PDB file of C-alpha atoms in Angstrom:
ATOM      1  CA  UNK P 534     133.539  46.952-146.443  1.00 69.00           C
ATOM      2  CA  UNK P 535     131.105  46.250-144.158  1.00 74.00           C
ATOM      3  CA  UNK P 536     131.741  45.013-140.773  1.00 87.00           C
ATOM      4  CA  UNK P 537     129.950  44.170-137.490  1.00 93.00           C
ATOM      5  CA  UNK P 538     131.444  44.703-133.604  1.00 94.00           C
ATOM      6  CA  UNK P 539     130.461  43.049-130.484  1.00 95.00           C
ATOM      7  CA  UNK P 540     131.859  45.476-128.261  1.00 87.00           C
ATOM      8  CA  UNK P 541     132.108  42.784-125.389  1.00 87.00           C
ATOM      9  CA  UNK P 542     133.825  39.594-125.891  1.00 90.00           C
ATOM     10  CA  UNK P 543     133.350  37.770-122.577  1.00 95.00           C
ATOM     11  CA  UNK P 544     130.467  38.218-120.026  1.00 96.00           C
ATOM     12  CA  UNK P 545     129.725  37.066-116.531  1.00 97.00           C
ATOM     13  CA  UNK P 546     126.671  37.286-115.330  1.00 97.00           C
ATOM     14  CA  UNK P 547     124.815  35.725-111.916  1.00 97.00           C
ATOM     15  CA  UNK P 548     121.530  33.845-112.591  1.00 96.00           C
ATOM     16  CA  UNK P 549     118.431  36.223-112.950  1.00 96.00           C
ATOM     17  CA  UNK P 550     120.660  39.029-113.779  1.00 97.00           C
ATOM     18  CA  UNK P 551     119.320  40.805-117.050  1.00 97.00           C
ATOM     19  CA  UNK P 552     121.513  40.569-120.314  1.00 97.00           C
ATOM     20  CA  UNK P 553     122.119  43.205-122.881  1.00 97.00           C
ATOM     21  CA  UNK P 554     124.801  42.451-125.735  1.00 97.00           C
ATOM     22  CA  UNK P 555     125.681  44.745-127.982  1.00 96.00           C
ATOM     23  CA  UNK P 556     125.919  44.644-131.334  1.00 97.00           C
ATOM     24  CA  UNK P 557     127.200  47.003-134.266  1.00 96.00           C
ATOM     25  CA  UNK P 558     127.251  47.172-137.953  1.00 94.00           C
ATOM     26  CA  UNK P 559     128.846  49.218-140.736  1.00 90.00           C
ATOM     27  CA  UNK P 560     126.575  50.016-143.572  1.00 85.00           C
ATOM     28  CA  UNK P 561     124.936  52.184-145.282  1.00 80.00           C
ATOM     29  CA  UNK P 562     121.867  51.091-146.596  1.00 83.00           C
ATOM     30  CA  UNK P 563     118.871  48.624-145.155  1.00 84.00           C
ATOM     31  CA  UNK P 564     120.199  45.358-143.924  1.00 87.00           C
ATOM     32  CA  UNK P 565     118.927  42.360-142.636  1.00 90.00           C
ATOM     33  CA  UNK P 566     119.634  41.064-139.219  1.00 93.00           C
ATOM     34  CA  UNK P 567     120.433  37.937-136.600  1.00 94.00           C
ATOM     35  CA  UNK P 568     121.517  36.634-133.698  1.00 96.00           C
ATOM     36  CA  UNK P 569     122.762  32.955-133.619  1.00 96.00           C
ATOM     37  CA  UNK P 570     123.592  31.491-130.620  1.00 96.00           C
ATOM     38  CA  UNK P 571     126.457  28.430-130.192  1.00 93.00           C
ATOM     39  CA  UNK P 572     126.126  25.766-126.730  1.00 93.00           C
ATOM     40  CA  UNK P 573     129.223  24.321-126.003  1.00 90.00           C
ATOM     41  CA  UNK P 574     130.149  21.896-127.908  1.00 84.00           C
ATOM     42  CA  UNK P 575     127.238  22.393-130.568  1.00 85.00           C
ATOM     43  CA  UNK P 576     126.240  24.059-133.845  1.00 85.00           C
ATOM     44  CA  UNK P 577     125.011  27.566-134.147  1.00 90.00           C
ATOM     45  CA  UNK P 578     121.138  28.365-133.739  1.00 92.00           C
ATOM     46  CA  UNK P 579     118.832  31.092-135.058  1.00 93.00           C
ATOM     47  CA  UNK P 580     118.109  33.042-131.891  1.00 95.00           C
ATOM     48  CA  UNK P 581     116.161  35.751-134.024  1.00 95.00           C
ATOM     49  CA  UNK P 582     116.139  37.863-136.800  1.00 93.00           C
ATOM     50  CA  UNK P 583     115.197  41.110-138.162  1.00 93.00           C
ATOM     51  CA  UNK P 584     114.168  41.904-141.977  1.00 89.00           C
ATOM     52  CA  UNK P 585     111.513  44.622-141.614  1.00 87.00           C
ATOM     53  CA  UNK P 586     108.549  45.703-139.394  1.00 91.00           C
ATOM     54  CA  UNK P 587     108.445  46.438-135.808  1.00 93.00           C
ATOM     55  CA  UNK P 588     112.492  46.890-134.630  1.00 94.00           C
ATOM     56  CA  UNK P 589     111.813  44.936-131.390  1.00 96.00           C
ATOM     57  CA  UNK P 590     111.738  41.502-132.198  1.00 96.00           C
ATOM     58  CA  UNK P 591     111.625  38.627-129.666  1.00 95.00           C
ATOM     59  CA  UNK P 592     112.829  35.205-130.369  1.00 93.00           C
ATOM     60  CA  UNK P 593     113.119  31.774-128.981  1.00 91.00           C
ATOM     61  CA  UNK P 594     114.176  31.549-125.038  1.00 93.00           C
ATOM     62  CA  UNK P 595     112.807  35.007-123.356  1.00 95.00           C
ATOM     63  CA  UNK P 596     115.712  36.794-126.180  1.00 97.00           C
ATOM     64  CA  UNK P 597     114.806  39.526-127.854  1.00 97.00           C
ATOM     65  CA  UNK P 598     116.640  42.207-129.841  1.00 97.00           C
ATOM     66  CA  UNK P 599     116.198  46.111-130.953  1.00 97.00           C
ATOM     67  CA  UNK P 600     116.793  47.542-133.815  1.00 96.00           C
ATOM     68  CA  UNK P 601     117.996  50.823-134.185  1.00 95.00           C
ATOM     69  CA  UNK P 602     118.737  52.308-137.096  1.00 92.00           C
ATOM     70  CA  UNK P 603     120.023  55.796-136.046  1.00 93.00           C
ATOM     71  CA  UNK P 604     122.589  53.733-134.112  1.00 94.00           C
ATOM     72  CA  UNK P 605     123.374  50.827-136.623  1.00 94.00           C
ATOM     73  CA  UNK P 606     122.504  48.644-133.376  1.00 96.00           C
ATOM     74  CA  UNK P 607     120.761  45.733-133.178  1.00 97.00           C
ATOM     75  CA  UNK P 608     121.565  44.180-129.403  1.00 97.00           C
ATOM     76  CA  UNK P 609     120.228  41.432-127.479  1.00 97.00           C
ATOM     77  CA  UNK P 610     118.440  41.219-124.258  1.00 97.00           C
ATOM     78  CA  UNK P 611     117.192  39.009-121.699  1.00 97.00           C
ATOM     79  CA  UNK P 612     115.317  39.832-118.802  1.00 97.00           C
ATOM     80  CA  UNK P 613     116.180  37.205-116.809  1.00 97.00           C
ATOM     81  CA  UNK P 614     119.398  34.857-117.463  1.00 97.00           C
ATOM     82  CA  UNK P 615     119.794  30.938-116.685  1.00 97.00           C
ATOM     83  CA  UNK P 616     122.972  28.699-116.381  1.00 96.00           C
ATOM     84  CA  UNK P 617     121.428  27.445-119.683  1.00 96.00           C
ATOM     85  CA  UNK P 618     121.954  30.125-121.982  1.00 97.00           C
ATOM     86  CA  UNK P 619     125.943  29.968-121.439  1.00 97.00           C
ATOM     87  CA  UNK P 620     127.048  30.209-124.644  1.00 97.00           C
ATOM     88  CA  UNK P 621     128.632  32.157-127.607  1.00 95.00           C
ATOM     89  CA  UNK P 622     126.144  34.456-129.118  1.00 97.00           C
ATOM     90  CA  UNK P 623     127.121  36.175-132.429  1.00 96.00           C
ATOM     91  CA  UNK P 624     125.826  38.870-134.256  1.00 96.00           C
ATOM     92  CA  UNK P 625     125.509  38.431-137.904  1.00 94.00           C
ATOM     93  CA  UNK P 626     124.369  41.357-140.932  1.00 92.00           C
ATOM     94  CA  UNK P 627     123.836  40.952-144.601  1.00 88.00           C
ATOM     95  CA  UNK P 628     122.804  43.379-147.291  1.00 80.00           C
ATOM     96  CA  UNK P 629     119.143  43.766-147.694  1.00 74.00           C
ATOM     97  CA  UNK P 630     118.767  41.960-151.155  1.00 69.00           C
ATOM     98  CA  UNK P 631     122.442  40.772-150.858  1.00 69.00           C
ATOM     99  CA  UNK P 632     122.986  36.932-150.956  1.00 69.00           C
ATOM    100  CA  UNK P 633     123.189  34.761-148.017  1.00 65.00           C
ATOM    101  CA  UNK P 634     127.045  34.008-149.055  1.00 69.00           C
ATOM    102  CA  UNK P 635     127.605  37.821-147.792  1.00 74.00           C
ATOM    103  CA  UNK P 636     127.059  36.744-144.152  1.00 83.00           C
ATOM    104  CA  UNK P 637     128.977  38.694-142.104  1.00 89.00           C
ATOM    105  CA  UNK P 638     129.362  37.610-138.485  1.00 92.00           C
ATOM    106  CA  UNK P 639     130.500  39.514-135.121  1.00 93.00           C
ATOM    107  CA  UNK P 640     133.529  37.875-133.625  1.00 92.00           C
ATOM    108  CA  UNK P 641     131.229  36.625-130.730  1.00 94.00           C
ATOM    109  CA  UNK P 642     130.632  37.668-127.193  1.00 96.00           C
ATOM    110  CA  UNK P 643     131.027  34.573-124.616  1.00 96.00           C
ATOM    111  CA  UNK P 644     128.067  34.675-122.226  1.00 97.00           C
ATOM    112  CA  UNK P 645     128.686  32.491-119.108  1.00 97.00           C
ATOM    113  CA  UNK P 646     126.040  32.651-116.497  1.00 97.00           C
ATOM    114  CA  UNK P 647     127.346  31.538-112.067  1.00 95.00           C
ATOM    115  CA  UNK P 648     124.054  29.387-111.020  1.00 89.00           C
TER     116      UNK P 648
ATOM    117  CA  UNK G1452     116.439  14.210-137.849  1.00 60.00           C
ATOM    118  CA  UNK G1453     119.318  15.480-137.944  1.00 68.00           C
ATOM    119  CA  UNK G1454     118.913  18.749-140.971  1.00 91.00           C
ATOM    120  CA  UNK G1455     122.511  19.274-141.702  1.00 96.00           C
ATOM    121  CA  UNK G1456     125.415  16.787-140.737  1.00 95.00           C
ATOM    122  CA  UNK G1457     128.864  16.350-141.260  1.00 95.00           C
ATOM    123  CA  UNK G1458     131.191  13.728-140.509  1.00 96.00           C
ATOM    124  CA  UNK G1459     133.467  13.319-138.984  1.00 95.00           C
ATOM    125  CA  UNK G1460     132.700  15.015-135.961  1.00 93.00           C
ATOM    126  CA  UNK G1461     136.619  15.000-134.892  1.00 95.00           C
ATOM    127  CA  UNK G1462     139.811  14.678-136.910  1.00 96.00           C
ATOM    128  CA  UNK G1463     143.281  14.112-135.864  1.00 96.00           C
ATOM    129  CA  UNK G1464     145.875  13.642-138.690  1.00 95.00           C
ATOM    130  CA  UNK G1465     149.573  14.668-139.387  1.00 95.00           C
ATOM    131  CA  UNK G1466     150.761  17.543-141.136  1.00 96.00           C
ATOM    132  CA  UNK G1467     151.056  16.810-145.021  1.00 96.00           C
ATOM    133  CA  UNK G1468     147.973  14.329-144.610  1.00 96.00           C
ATOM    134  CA  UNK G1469     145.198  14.623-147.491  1.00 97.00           C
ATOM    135  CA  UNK G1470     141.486  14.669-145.668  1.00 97.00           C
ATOM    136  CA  UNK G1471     138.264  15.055-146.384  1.00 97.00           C
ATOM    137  CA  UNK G1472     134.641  16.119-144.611  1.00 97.00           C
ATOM    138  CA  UNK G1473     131.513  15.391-145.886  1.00 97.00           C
ATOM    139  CA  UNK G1474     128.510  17.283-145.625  1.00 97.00           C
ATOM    140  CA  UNK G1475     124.813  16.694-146.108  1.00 97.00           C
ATOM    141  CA  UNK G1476     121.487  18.172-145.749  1.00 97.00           C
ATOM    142  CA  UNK G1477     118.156  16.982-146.093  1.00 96.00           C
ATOM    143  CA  UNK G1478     115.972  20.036-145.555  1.00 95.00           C
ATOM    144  CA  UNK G1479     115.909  20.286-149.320  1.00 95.00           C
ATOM    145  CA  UNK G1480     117.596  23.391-149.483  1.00 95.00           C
ATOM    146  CA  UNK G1481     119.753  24.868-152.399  1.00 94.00           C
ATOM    147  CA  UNK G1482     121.858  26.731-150.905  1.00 93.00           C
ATOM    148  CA  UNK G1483     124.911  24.829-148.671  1.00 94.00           C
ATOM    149  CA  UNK G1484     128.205  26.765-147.561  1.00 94.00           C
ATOM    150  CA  UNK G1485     131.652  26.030-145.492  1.00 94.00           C
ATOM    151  CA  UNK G1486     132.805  28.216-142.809  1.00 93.00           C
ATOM    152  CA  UNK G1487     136.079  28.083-141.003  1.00 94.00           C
ATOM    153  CA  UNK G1488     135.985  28.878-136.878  1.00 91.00           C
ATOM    154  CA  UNK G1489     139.477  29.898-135.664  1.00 88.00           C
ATOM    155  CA  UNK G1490     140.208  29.466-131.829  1.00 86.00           C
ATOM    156  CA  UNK G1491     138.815  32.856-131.094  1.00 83.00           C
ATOM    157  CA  UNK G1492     136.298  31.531-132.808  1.00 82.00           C
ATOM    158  CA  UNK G1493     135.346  33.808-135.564  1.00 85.00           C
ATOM    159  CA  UNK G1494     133.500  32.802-138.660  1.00 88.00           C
ATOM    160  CA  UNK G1495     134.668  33.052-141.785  1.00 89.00           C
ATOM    161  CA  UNK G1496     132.856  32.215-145.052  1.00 89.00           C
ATOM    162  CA  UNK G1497     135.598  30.228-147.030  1.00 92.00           C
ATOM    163  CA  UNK G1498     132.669  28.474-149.838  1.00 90.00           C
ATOM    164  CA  UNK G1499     129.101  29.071-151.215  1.00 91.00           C
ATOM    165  CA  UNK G1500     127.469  26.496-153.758  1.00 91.00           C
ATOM    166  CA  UNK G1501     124.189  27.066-155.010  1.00 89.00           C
ATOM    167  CA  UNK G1502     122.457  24.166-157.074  1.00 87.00           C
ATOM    168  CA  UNK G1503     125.957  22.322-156.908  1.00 84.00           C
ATOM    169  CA  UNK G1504     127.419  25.901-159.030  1.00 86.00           C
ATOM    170  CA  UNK G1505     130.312  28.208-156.750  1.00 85.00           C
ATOM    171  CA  UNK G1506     129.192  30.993-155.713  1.00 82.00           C
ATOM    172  CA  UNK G1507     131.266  32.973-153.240  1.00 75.00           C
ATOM    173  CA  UNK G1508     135.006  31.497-153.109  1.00 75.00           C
ATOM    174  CA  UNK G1509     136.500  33.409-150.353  1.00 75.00           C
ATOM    175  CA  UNK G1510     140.343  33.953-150.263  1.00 78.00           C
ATOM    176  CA  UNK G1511     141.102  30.050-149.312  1.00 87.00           C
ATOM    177  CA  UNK G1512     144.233  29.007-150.183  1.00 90.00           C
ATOM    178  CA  UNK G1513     143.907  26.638-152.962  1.00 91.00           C
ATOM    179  CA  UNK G1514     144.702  23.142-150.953  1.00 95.00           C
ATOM    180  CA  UNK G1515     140.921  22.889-149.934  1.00 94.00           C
ATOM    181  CA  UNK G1516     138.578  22.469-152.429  1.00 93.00           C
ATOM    182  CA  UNK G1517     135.389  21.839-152.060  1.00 93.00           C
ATOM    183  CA  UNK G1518     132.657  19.456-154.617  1.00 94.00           C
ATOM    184  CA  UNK G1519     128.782  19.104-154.506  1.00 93.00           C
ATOM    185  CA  UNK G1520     127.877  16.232-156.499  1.00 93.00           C
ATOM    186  CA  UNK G1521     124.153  17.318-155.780  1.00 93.00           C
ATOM    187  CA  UNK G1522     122.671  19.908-154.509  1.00 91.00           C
ATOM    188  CA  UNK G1523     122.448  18.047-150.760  1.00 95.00           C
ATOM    189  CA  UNK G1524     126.225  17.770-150.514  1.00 96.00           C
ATOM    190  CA  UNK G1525     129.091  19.709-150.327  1.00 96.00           C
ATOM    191  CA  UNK G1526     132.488  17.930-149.661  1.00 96.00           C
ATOM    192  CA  UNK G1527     135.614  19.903-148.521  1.00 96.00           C
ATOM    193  CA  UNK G1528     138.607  18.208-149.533  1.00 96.00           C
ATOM    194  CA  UNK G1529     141.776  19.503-148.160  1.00 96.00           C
ATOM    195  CA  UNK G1530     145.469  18.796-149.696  1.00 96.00           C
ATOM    196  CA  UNK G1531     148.629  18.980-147.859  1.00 96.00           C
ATOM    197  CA  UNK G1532     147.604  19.852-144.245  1.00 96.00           C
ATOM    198  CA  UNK G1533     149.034  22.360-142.262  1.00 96.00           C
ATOM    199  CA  UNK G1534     149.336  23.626-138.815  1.00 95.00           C
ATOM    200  CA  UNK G1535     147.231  26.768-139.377  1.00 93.00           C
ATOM    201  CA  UNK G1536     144.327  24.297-140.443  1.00 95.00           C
ATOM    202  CA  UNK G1537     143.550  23.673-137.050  1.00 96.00           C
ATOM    203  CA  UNK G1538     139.699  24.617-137.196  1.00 95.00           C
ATOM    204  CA  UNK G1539     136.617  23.920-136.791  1.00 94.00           C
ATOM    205  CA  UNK G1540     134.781  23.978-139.979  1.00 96.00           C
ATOM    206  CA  UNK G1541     131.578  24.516-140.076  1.00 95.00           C
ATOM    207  CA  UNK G1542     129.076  23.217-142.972  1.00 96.00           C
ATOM    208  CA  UNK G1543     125.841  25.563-143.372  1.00 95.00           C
ATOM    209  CA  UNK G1544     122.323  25.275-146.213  1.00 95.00           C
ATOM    210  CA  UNK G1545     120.016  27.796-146.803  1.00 93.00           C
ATOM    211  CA  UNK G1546     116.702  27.368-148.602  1.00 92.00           C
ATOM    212  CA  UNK G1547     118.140  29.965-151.450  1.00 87.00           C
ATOM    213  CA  UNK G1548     120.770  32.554-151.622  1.00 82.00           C
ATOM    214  CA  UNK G1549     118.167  35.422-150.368  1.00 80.00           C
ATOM    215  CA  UNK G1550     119.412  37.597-147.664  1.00 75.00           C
ATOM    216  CA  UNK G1551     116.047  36.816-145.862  1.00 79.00           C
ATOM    217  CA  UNK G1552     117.054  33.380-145.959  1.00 82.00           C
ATOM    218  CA  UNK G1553     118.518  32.248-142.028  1.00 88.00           C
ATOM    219  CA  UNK G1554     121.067  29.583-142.655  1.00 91.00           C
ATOM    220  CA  UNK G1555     120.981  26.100-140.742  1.00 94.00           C
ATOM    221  CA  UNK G1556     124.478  24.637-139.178  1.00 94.00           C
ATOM    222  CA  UNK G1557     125.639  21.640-138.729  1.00 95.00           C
ATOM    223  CA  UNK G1558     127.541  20.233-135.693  1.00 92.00           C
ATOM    224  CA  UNK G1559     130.736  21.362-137.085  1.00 93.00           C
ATOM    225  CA  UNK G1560     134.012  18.946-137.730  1.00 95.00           C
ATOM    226  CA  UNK G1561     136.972  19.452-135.585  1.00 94.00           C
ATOM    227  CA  UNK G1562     140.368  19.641-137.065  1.00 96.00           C
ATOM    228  CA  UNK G1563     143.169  18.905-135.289  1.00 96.00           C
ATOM    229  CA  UNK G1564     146.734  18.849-137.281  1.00 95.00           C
ATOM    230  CA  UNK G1565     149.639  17.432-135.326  1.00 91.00           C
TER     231      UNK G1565
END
């Protein structure tokens, strides 16, 4: 069955600090891939996604995320982090060709940032 | 404009209690789903509906049960509540079923069972 791991389930960061989260998946074949993002006490977001193309992709907010299929990574990064962009972020994979209803999602890594 | 919305936002009700949450979407998509957030707060798909049809039907215990009477709506009713309902459930559309397709959330509906 596939699966996907985010290795790191709470992170601190300082203001300005850069951001990498990682991200893993289990399957074989192409896939297609996102990053959602939940603020407190709110829905989750499209950060990004990935179907085909160039593996870096950049989204909204400075985020942007690398493919890499050798690894079965996709992770996020920021350059530069603000007390905004505490949140949950989760990773999420489907099947290339599979149906939206196969969604799987990462168990989320908690981003808070110290202004 | 709010794309996808459920009410209520927050529910408090007794064990045994019969509730409902109601979900719409007017982004004119055909797609609309129900997730269940635990308090690590994975995501689980629990229900898929395409044009108002079932598609995915997770292993949910048969108490909830969910009804689109159109293809903007998709009602979860849920029978006989118990403690391990405690959730947040999250109501979801996208435009089709294609794996290209990003979904849109709503604000999510807080369940609380005493």
């Amino acid at each position: 069955a596939q699966s996907v791991s985010q290795h790191n389930h709470h992170v601190i960061l300082s203001e300005a600090a850069s951001l990498e989260l990682g991200c893993n998946y289990s399957y074989g074949g192409t896939v297609n891939l996102f990053w959602y993002v939940q603020y407190p006490g709110q829905h989750l977001q499209l950060l990004l996604k990935y179907f085909s193309g160039d593996p870096l992709v950049k989204g909204i907010k400075g985020f942007e995320a690398e493919f890499i299929k050798s690894k079965f990574s996709f992770n996020l990064r920021k350059p530069s982090v603000q007390w905004s962009d505490t949140a949950e972020y989760f990773c999420a994979v489907i099947p290339y060709g599979g149906s939206q209803g196969n969604l799987i999602f990462g168990k989320g890594t908690k981003l808070s940032v110290k202004p | 404009d709010t794309a996808v919305s459920q009410t209520p936002k927050y529910l408090v009700t007794q064990m045994g209690n019969d509730k409902s949450i109601k979900c719409e979407q007017n982004l004119g998509h055909d797609t609309m789903y129900w997730y269940k957030q635990d308090s690590k707060k994975f995501l689980k798909i629990m229900f898929s509906y395409n044009n108002k049809e079932l598609i995915i039907n997770e292993t949910v215990p048969n108490r909830f049960s969910p009804k689109s009477p159109d293809k903007a709506h998709l009602n979860l009713h849920i029978n006989s509540l118990e403690l391990g309902d405690s959730a947040v459930y999250f109501c979801a559309s996208s435009q089709d079923t294609g794996s290209n397709q990003p979904q849109h959330f709503g604000d999510g509906t807080r369940l609380s069972i005493l």
